[in-house]
Amino acid sequence: MKTIDDLEVSGKRVLVRADLNVPLDGTRITDDGRIRASVPTLKTLLERGAKVIVTAHLGRPKGDPEGDKKYSLAPVAVRLSELLGAPVAFAADTVGESAKATVAALKDGEIALLENVRFNPAETSKDAVERGKFADQLAAFADLFVSDGFGAVHRRHASVYDVAEDLPNAAGYLITAELNVLKRLTENVERPYVVVLGGSKVSDKLGVIDNLLDKADRILIGGGMVFTFLKAQGHEVGKSLLEEDQLDTVRGYLERAKDSGVEIVLPVDVVAATAFAADAEHDVVAADAIPADRLGLDIGPESGKLFAAKLAGVKTVFWNGPMGVFEMEPYAAGTRAVAQGLIDSGAFTVVGGGDSAAAVRALGFDEAAFGHISTGGGASLEYLEGKDLPGISVLEG
Ligand code: ADP
Ligand code: MG
């Protein structure tokens, strides 16, 4: 794969697909990790005298101009400018008049950000012709394409995939850094290799569990997905998150793990609340004794200790998915315990997933204490599942 170091960019117009999909509270960015991760590539291109045109998405706009205003990248342009220490021209559309004028006004060493690429439905269209036409419009802005939006490379989208077919291209530094880490998790991984999975939906993560059952030595499971596992073992889970339709699959995994000698570790206690709210009544209960009228919103303190003990002294850890509803303080302790467990393990640790990465920062951990914090949840998981990442395989060799 070519990198930006292989491109002659001085005086050239370079279209960069970045991942700037940050969580917002109104127009306030609550976690700027992905913007910061995009800076090295952008800075390098600017220093080398390129005209840089950035395209990115934010959230999942639904095609309703009024309701979609909250998905504008305008606040991101402001933060990006602060981080670069340079003005970022912001185009109010993606390929329209504003974008054309903004790009035309760029001088060497200047940068523009185009409005949310998903405001154009062709970006995510299943129709390759429709997508291709939109990609052509984006490509018309530039001489070269740099793919650096790791969080989106598992998507066959116009600005990720099709545009790479239109222009000479290369991977940015974020993509190469992320891939190097993922290779360390798949090729000759240092053992013991422990995977910690949590988050909200089992069905999102089944593929990766399926694959990891042949690769990991131990899998720790918490978060909302754990209740499908507890239920599969025959326990009451009350009103906790549950995916009934996955129970058989999960039972199959528990069997397979037994046969292949992979240790699956489930919580022994749970924080059970009366409602999905920070001020709801909540108690620690045994994992096999969740009251029928309660829902589990975090793993309990004994489980936090157990999980930390299962991480101690291992060589490699991949963690995806918070252990509980960490956004609410009463349910953050499990995620905190696991984050600390990773740090204390002495292992090469990788945190993947948008919410997991946001959690470690929101809970006050030093990012440098982890081996790597990935910007891409879905992309990392699909890589670990052994799936092809269209946005990577389309790049020139
Ligand atoms: P990531 O983005 O790291 O891949 P997910 O998107 O899968 O993680 O899941 C993150 C979300 O899971 C968080 O918003 C968190 O509140 C939620 N979550 C964790 N534990 C529970 C639980 N027990 N019940 C409901 N939601 C949960
Ligand atoms: Mg998420």
Coordinates of C-alpha atoms and ligand atoms in Angstrom, one line a residue:
M1 CA 0.0 0.0 0.0
K2 CA 1.3 3.5 -0.9
T3 CA 1.4 6.1 1.9
I4 CA 1.4 9.9 1.6
D5 CA 5.2 9.7 1.7
D6 CA 5.1 8.1 -1.8
L7 CA 3.1 11.1 -3.2
E8 CA 4.5 14.3 -4.7
V9 CA 1.9 16.7 -3.2
S10 CA 3.4 20.1 -3.5
G11 CA 1.1 22.4 -5.4
K12 CA -1.4 19.6 -5.9
R13 CA -5.0 19.5 -4.8
V14 CA -5.3 16.6 -2.4
L15 CA -8.7 15.2 -1.4
V16 CA -8.5 13.6 2.1
R17 CA -11.2 11.3 3.4
A18 CA -10.9 11.7 7.2
D19 CA -13.0 10.3 10.1
L20 CA -14.3 13.3 12.0
N21 CA -17.3 11.6 13.3
V22 CA -17.2 12.9 16.9
P23 CA -19.9 12.9 19.6
L24 CA -21.7 16.2 19.9
D25 CA -23.8 17.7 22.7
G26 CA -25.6 20.3 20.6
T27 CA -22.7 22.0 18.9
R28 CA -20.2 21.2 21.6
I29 CA -17.8 18.4 20.8
T30 CA -17.7 16.0 23.8
D31 CA -14.7 14.0 22.6
D32 CA -12.3 15.3 19.9
G33 CA -10.2 12.1 19.7
R34 CA -11.0 11.4 16.0
I35 CA -10.2 15.0 15.0
R36 CA -6.9 14.8 16.8
A37 CA -6.1 11.5 15.1
S38 CA -6.6 13.1 11.7
V39 CA -4.1 15.9 12.3
P40 CA -0.8 14.2 11.5
T41 CA -1.8 13.5 7.9
L42 CA -3.4 16.9 7.3
K43 CA -0.4 18.7 8.9
T44 CA 2.1 16.8 6.8
L45 CA 0.2 17.5 3.5
L46 CA -0.1 21.2 4.4
E47 CA 3.6 21.5 5.3
R48 CA 4.4 19.9 2.0
G49 CA 2.5 22.6 0.2
A50 CA -0.6 20.7 -0.9
K51 CA -4.1 22.3 -1.2
V52 CA -6.0 20.1 1.2
I53 CA -9.7 19.3 0.7
V54 CA -11.2 17.3 3.5
T55 CA -14.3 15.2 3.2
A56 CA -15.9 13.4 6.2
H57 CA -19.2 12.4 7.7
L58 CA -20.9 13.0 11.0
G59 CA -23.6 10.7 12.3
R60 CA -26.4 9.3 10.2
P61 CA -28.4 12.1 8.6
K62 CA -31.8 11.0 7.4
G63 CA -32.3 13.3 4.5
D64 CA -34.4 15.9 6.3
P65 CA -32.7 19.3 6.0
E66 CA -34.2 20.8 9.2
G67 CA -33.7 17.8 11.4
D68 CA -30.3 17.1 9.9
K69 CA -28.8 20.5 11.0
K70 CA -27.4 18.8 14.1
Y71 CA -25.1 16.7 11.8
S72 CA -23.3 19.7 10.4
L73 CA -19.5 19.5 10.5
A74 CA -19.3 23.3 11.2
P75 CA -18.2 22.7 14.9
V76 CA -15.6 20.3 13.7
A77 CA -14.1 22.8 11.3
V78 CA -13.6 25.2 14.3
R79 CA -11.9 22.5 16.4
L80 CA -9.8 21.3 13.5
S81 CA -8.6 24.8 12.9
E82 CA -7.6 25.1 16.6
L83 CA -5.6 21.8 16.5
L84 CA -3.9 22.7 13.2
G85 CA -3.2 26.2 14.3
A86 CA -4.4 27.3 10.9
P87 CA -7.6 28.5 9.3
V88 CA -9.9 25.8 8.0
A89 CA -12.3 27.1 5.2
F90 CA -15.7 25.5 5.7
A91 CA -17.9 24.8 2.7
A92 CA -21.6 24.8 3.4
D93 CA -22.2 21.9 1.0
T94 CA -20.3 18.9 -0.3
V95 CA -20.1 19.3 -4.1
G96 CA -22.3 22.4 -4.6
E97 CA -21.6 26.0 -5.3
S98 CA -20.1 26.7 -1.8
A99 CA -17.7 23.7 -2.1
K100 CA -16.7 24.7 -5.6
A101 CA -15.9 28.3 -4.6
T102 CA -14.1 27.2 -1.4
V103 CA -11.9 24.8 -3.2
A104 CA -11.2 27.3 -6.0
A105 CA -10.0 29.8 -3.5
L106 CA -7.5 27.5 -1.8
K107 CA -3.8 28.3 -2.1
D108 CA -0.9 26.0 -1.6
G109 CA -0.6 25.0 2.1
E110 CA -4.3 25.8 2.8
I111 CA -7.1 23.6 3.9
A112 CA -10.9 23.3 3.4
L113 CA -13.5 21.1 5.0
L114 CA -16.6 20.1 3.0
E115 CA -19.9 19.8 4.7
N116 CA -21.1 16.3 5.9
V117 CA -20.7 14.0 2.9
R118 CA -23.7 12.0 4.1
F119 CA -26.0 14.9 3.4
N120 CA -25.8 13.6 -0.1
P121 CA -27.7 10.3 -0.2
A122 CA -25.5 9.0 -3.0
E123 CA -22.6 8.7 -0.5
T124 CA -24.1 5.6 1.1
S125 CA -26.2 4.3 -1.9
K126 CA -26.2 0.6 -2.7
D127 CA -26.3 1.6 -6.4
A128 CA -22.7 1.7 -7.6
V129 CA -23.6 3.9 -10.6
E130 CA -25.3 6.5 -8.4
R131 CA -22.3 6.4 -5.9
G132 CA -19.9 6.5 -8.7
K133 CA -21.4 9.7 -10.1
F134 CA -21.1 11.4 -6.8
A135 CA -17.6 10.2 -6.3
D136 CA -16.7 11.7 -9.7
Q137 CA -17.9 15.1 -8.4
L138 CA -15.7 14.8 -5.3
A139 CA -12.8 13.6 -7.4
A140 CA -13.2 16.6 -9.7
F141 CA -11.9 18.8 -6.9
A142 CA -8.6 17.1 -6.7
D143 CA -5.5 15.6 -8.3
L144 CA -4.8 13.0 -5.6
F145 CA -6.8 11.1 -3.0
V146 CA -5.6 10.3 0.5
S147 CA -7.7 7.8 2.4
D148 CA -7.3 8.4 6.2
G149 CA -10.8 7.8 7.6
F150 CA -10.1 4.5 9.3
G151 CA -13.5 4.5 11.1
A152 CA -15.2 4.3 7.7
V153 CA -13.0 1.9 5.7
H154 CA -15.4 -1.0 6.2
R155 CA -18.0 1.0 4.3
R156 CA -18.4 0.8 0.5
H157 CA -19.3 4.5 0.3
A158 CA -18.6 7.0 -2.4
S159 CA -16.0 9.1 -0.5
V160 CA -14.3 6.0 0.9
Y161 CA -14.3 3.5 -1.9
D162 CA -15.5 4.8 -5.3
V163 CA -13.4 8.0 -5.2
A164 CA -10.2 5.9 -4.9
E165 CA -11.0 4.4 -8.3
D166 CA -11.0 7.9 -9.8
L167 CA -7.7 9.3 -8.6
P168 CA -4.1 8.3 -7.9
N169 CA -4.2 7.5 -4.2
A170 CA -2.5 6.5 -1.0
A171 CA -3.2 5.8 2.7
G172 CA -2.7 8.4 5.3
Y173 CA -0.8 7.9 8.6
L174 CA -3.9 7.0 10.6
I175 CA -4.8 4.1 8.3
T176 CA -1.2 2.7 8.4
A177 CA -1.0 3.1 12.2
E178 CA -4.3 1.3 12.7
L179 CA -3.5 -1.5 10.3
N180 CA -0.1 -2.1 12.0
V181 CA -1.8 -2.5 15.3
L182 CA -4.5 -4.8 13.9
K183 CA -1.8 -7.0 12.3
R184 CA -0.2 -7.4 15.8
L185 CA -3.5 -8.8 17.0
T186 CA -3.9 -11.3 14.1
E187 CA -0.4 -12.3 12.9
N188 CA 1.7 -14.1 15.6
V189 CA -0.2 -12.5 18.4
E190 CA 1.7 -12.7 21.7
R191 CA -0.1 -14.9 24.2
P192 CA -1.9 -15.1 26.4
Y193 CA -4.3 -13.0 24.3
V194 CA -7.4 -11.8 26.1
V195 CA -10.3 -10.1 24.5
V196 CA -12.8 -8.0 26.5
L197 CA -16.2 -7.4 24.9
G198 CA -19.0 -5.2 26.0
G199 CA -21.2 -2.5 24.6
S200 CA -24.8 -2.6 23.7
K201 CA -25.6 -5.1 21.0
V202 CA -24.6 -8.7 20.8
S203 CA -25.7 -8.9 17.2
D204 CA -23.1 -6.3 16.3
K205 CA -20.3 -8.4 17.8
L206 CA -21.3 -12.0 17.1
G207 CA -19.1 -12.1 14.0
V208 CA -16.1 -11.1 16.0
I209 CA -16.8 -13.6 18.8
D210 CA -17.2 -16.3 16.2
N211 CA -13.8 -15.5 14.8
L212 CA -12.1 -15.0 18.1
L213 CA -13.2 -18.3 19.5
D214 CA -10.4 -19.8 17.4
K215 CA -7.8 -17.1 18.2
A216 CA -8.2 -15.7 21.8
D217 CA -7.2 -17.6 24.9
R218 CA -9.8 -15.9 27.0
I219 CA -12.8 -13.7 26.4
L220 CA -14.3 -11.5 29.1
I221 CA -17.8 -10.3 28.5
G222 CA -19.7 -7.4 30.1
G223 CA -21.9 -4.5 28.9
G224 CA -25.4 -4.9 27.6
M225 CA -24.5 -7.9 25.6
V226 CA -23.7 -10.0 28.6
F227 CA -27.4 -10.5 29.5
T228 CA -27.9 -12.6 26.4
F229 CA -25.1 -14.8 27.7
L230 CA -26.5 -15.0 31.2
K231 CA -29.9 -15.8 29.8
A232 CA -28.4 -18.5 27.6
Q233 CA -27.0 -20.1 30.7
G234 CA -30.6 -20.2 32.1
H235 CA -30.5 -17.1 34.4
E236 CA -33.1 -14.5 35.0
V237 CA -32.0 -11.2 33.5
G238 CA -35.1 -9.1 34.4
K239 CA -35.6 -6.1 32.1
S240 CA -31.9 -6.0 31.0
L241 CA -30.9 -5.7 27.4
L242 CA -31.7 -9.1 25.8
E243 CA -31.5 -10.4 22.3
E244 CA -33.8 -13.4 22.4
D245 CA -33.2 -14.3 18.8
Q246 CA -29.5 -14.7 19.5
L247 CA -29.8 -17.1 22.4
D248 CA -29.2 -20.2 20.3
T249 CA -26.2 -18.7 18.7
V250 CA -24.8 -17.7 22.0
R251 CA -25.4 -21.2 23.4
G252 CA -23.4 -22.5 20.5
Y253 CA -20.5 -20.2 21.3
L254 CA -20.5 -21.3 24.9
E255 CA -20.3 -24.9 23.7
R256 CA -17.6 -24.2 21.2
A257 CA -15.5 -22.3 23.7
K258 CA -15.6 -25.3 26.0
D259 CA -14.5 -27.7 23.2
S260 CA -11.7 -25.5 22.0
G261 CA -10.4 -24.6 25.5
V262 CA -11.2 -20.9 25.2
E263 CA -12.1 -19.5 28.7
I264 CA -15.2 -17.3 28.6
V265 CA -15.5 -15.2 31.7
L266 CA -18.9 -13.7 32.6
P267 CA -19.6 -11.3 35.5
V268 CA -20.4 -12.7 38.9
D269 CA -22.3 -9.7 40.0
V270 CA -24.3 -6.9 38.4
V271 CA -25.5 -3.4 39.2
A272 CA -29.2 -3.8 38.9
A273 CA -31.4 -0.6 38.6
T274 CA -35.1 0.1 38.6
A275 CA -34.8 2.2 35.5
F276 CA -32.4 3.4 32.8
A277 CA -31.5 6.5 34.7
A278 CA -28.6 7.9 36.8
D279 CA -31.0 8.6 39.7
A280 CA -32.7 5.2 39.6
E281 CA -32.6 3.0 42.7
H282 CA -29.7 0.5 42.1
D283 CA -28.1 -2.4 44.0
V284 CA -25.4 -4.9 43.4
V285 CA -26.9 -8.4 42.9
A286 CA -25.4 -11.8 42.0
A287 CA -25.3 -12.3 38.2
D288 CA -27.6 -15.3 38.6
A289 CA -30.1 -13.4 40.8
I290 CA -31.2 -10.3 38.9
P291 CA -34.7 -9.4 40.1
A292 CA -37.4 -9.6 37.4
D293 CA -38.2 -5.9 37.7
R294 CA -34.6 -4.6 37.4
L295 CA -32.2 -4.1 34.6
G296 CA -28.5 -4.6 34.7
L297 CA -26.6 -1.4 33.9
D298 CA -23.0 -2.3 34.9
I299 CA -20.9 -5.3 36.0
G300 CA -20.6 -5.3 39.8
P301 CA -17.4 -4.7 41.9
E302 CA -16.5 -8.4 42.3
S303 CA -16.7 -8.8 38.5
G304 CA -14.5 -5.7 38.1
K305 CA -11.9 -7.4 40.4
L306 CA -12.3 -10.7 38.6
F307 CA -11.9 -9.1 35.2
A308 CA -8.8 -7.2 36.3
A309 CA -7.3 -10.5 37.7
K310 CA -8.0 -12.2 34.4
L311 CA -6.0 -9.5 32.6
A312 CA -3.0 -9.5 34.9
G313 CA 0.2 -10.7 33.4
V314 CA -1.2 -11.5 29.9
K315 CA 0.6 -10.4 26.8
T316 CA -2.0 -8.9 24.5
V317 CA -5.5 -7.4 25.2
F318 CA -8.1 -6.1 22.8
W319 CA -11.0 -4.4 24.4
N320 CA -14.2 -3.3 22.6
G321 CA -17.4 -2.1 24.3
P322 CA -17.9 -0.4 27.7
M323 CA -18.8 -2.7 30.6
G324 CA -21.8 -0.6 31.6
V325 CA -23.6 2.6 30.9
F326 CA -20.5 4.6 31.8
E327 CA -22.2 7.8 30.6
M328 CA -24.0 7.7 34.0
E329 CA -21.7 7.9 37.0
P330 CA -23.4 5.1 39.0
Y331 CA -22.8 2.7 36.2
A332 CA -19.2 3.7 35.3
A333 CA -17.2 1.6 37.8
G334 CA -17.1 -1.6 35.7
T335 CA -15.7 0.2 32.7
R336 CA -13.2 2.0 35.0
A337 CA -12.1 -1.3 36.5
V338 CA -11.5 -2.8 33.1
A339 CA -9.6 0.2 31.9
Q340 CA -7.4 0.1 34.9
G341 CA -7.0 -3.6 34.5
L342 CA -5.7 -3.1 31.0
I343 CA -3.2 -0.5 32.2
D344 CA -2.0 -2.7 35.1
S345 CA -1.8 -5.8 32.9
G346 CA 1.6 -5.0 31.4
A347 CA 0.2 -6.3 28.1
F348 CA 0.1 -4.7 24.7
T349 CA -3.4 -3.2 25.0
V350 CA -5.7 -2.0 22.2
V351 CA -9.0 -0.2 22.8
G352 CA -11.3 -0.2 19.9
G353 CA -14.7 1.3 19.4
G354 CA -16.0 4.9 19.4
D355 CA -17.7 4.6 22.8
S356 CA -14.9 2.6 24.4
A357 CA -12.4 5.2 23.3
A358 CA -14.6 8.0 24.5
A359 CA -15.1 6.2 27.8
V360 CA -11.4 5.9 28.7
R361 CA -11.0 9.6 28.0
A362 CA -14.2 10.7 29.7
L363 CA -13.3 8.6 32.8
G364 CA -10.0 10.5 33.0
F365 CA -7.5 7.9 31.9
D366 CA -4.3 8.9 30.2
E367 CA -4.5 7.8 26.6
A368 CA -0.7 7.2 26.6
A369 CA -1.3 4.4 29.2
F370 CA -2.8 2.2 26.5
G371 CA -0.9 0.6 23.7
H372 CA -3.3 2.0 21.1
I373 CA -6.7 3.6 21.1
S374 CA -8.3 2.8 17.8
T375 CA -10.6 5.4 16.1
G376 CA -12.6 2.7 14.4
G377 CA -15.0 0.3 16.1
G378 CA -16.8 -1.3 13.3
A379 CA -13.7 -1.3 11.1
S380 CA -11.5 -2.9 13.7
L381 CA -14.1 -5.5 14.4
E382 CA -14.6 -6.4 10.8
Y383 CA -10.8 -6.6 10.3
L384 CA -10.6 -9.0 13.3
E385 CA -13.5 -11.0 11.8
G386 CA -11.3 -11.5 8.8
K387 CA -13.5 -9.5 6.5
D388 CA -12.3 -7.5 3.5
L389 CA -12.3 -3.7 4.2
P390 CA -13.4 -2.2 0.9
G391 CA -11.8 1.2 1.7
I392 CA -8.4 -0.5 2.1
S393 CA -8.4 -3.0 -0.7
V394 CA -9.4 -0.4 -3.2
L395 CA -6.2 1.6 -2.6
E396 CA -3.3 1.2 -5.0
G397 CA -0.7 -1.4 -4.1
Ligands
ADP1 P1 -18.3 0.8 21.0 O1 -18.7 2.1 20.4 O2 -17.1 1.0 21.9 O3 -18.1 -0.3 20.0 P2 -21.0 0.0 21.6 O4 -21.4 1.1 20.6 O5 -21.2 -1.4 21.2 O6 -19.4 0.3 22.0 O7 -21.7 0.2 23.0 C1 -21.6 1.4 23.7 C2 -22.8 1.6 24.5 O8 -23.2 0.5 25.3 C3 -22.6 2.8 25.6 O9 -23.4 3.9 25.2 C4 -23.2 2.2 26.9 O10 -24.0 3.0 27.6 C5 -23.9 1.0 26.4 N1 -24.1 -0.1 27.4 C6 -23.1 -0.7 28.1 N2 -23.6 -1.5 29.0 C7 -24.9 -1.5 28.9 C8 -26.0 -2.1 29.6 N3 -25.8 -3.0 30.6 N4 -27.2 -1.8 29.2 C9 -27.5 -0.9 28.2 N5 -26.5 -0.3 27.6 C10 -25.2 -0.5 27.9
MG2 MG -20.7 2.7 19.6

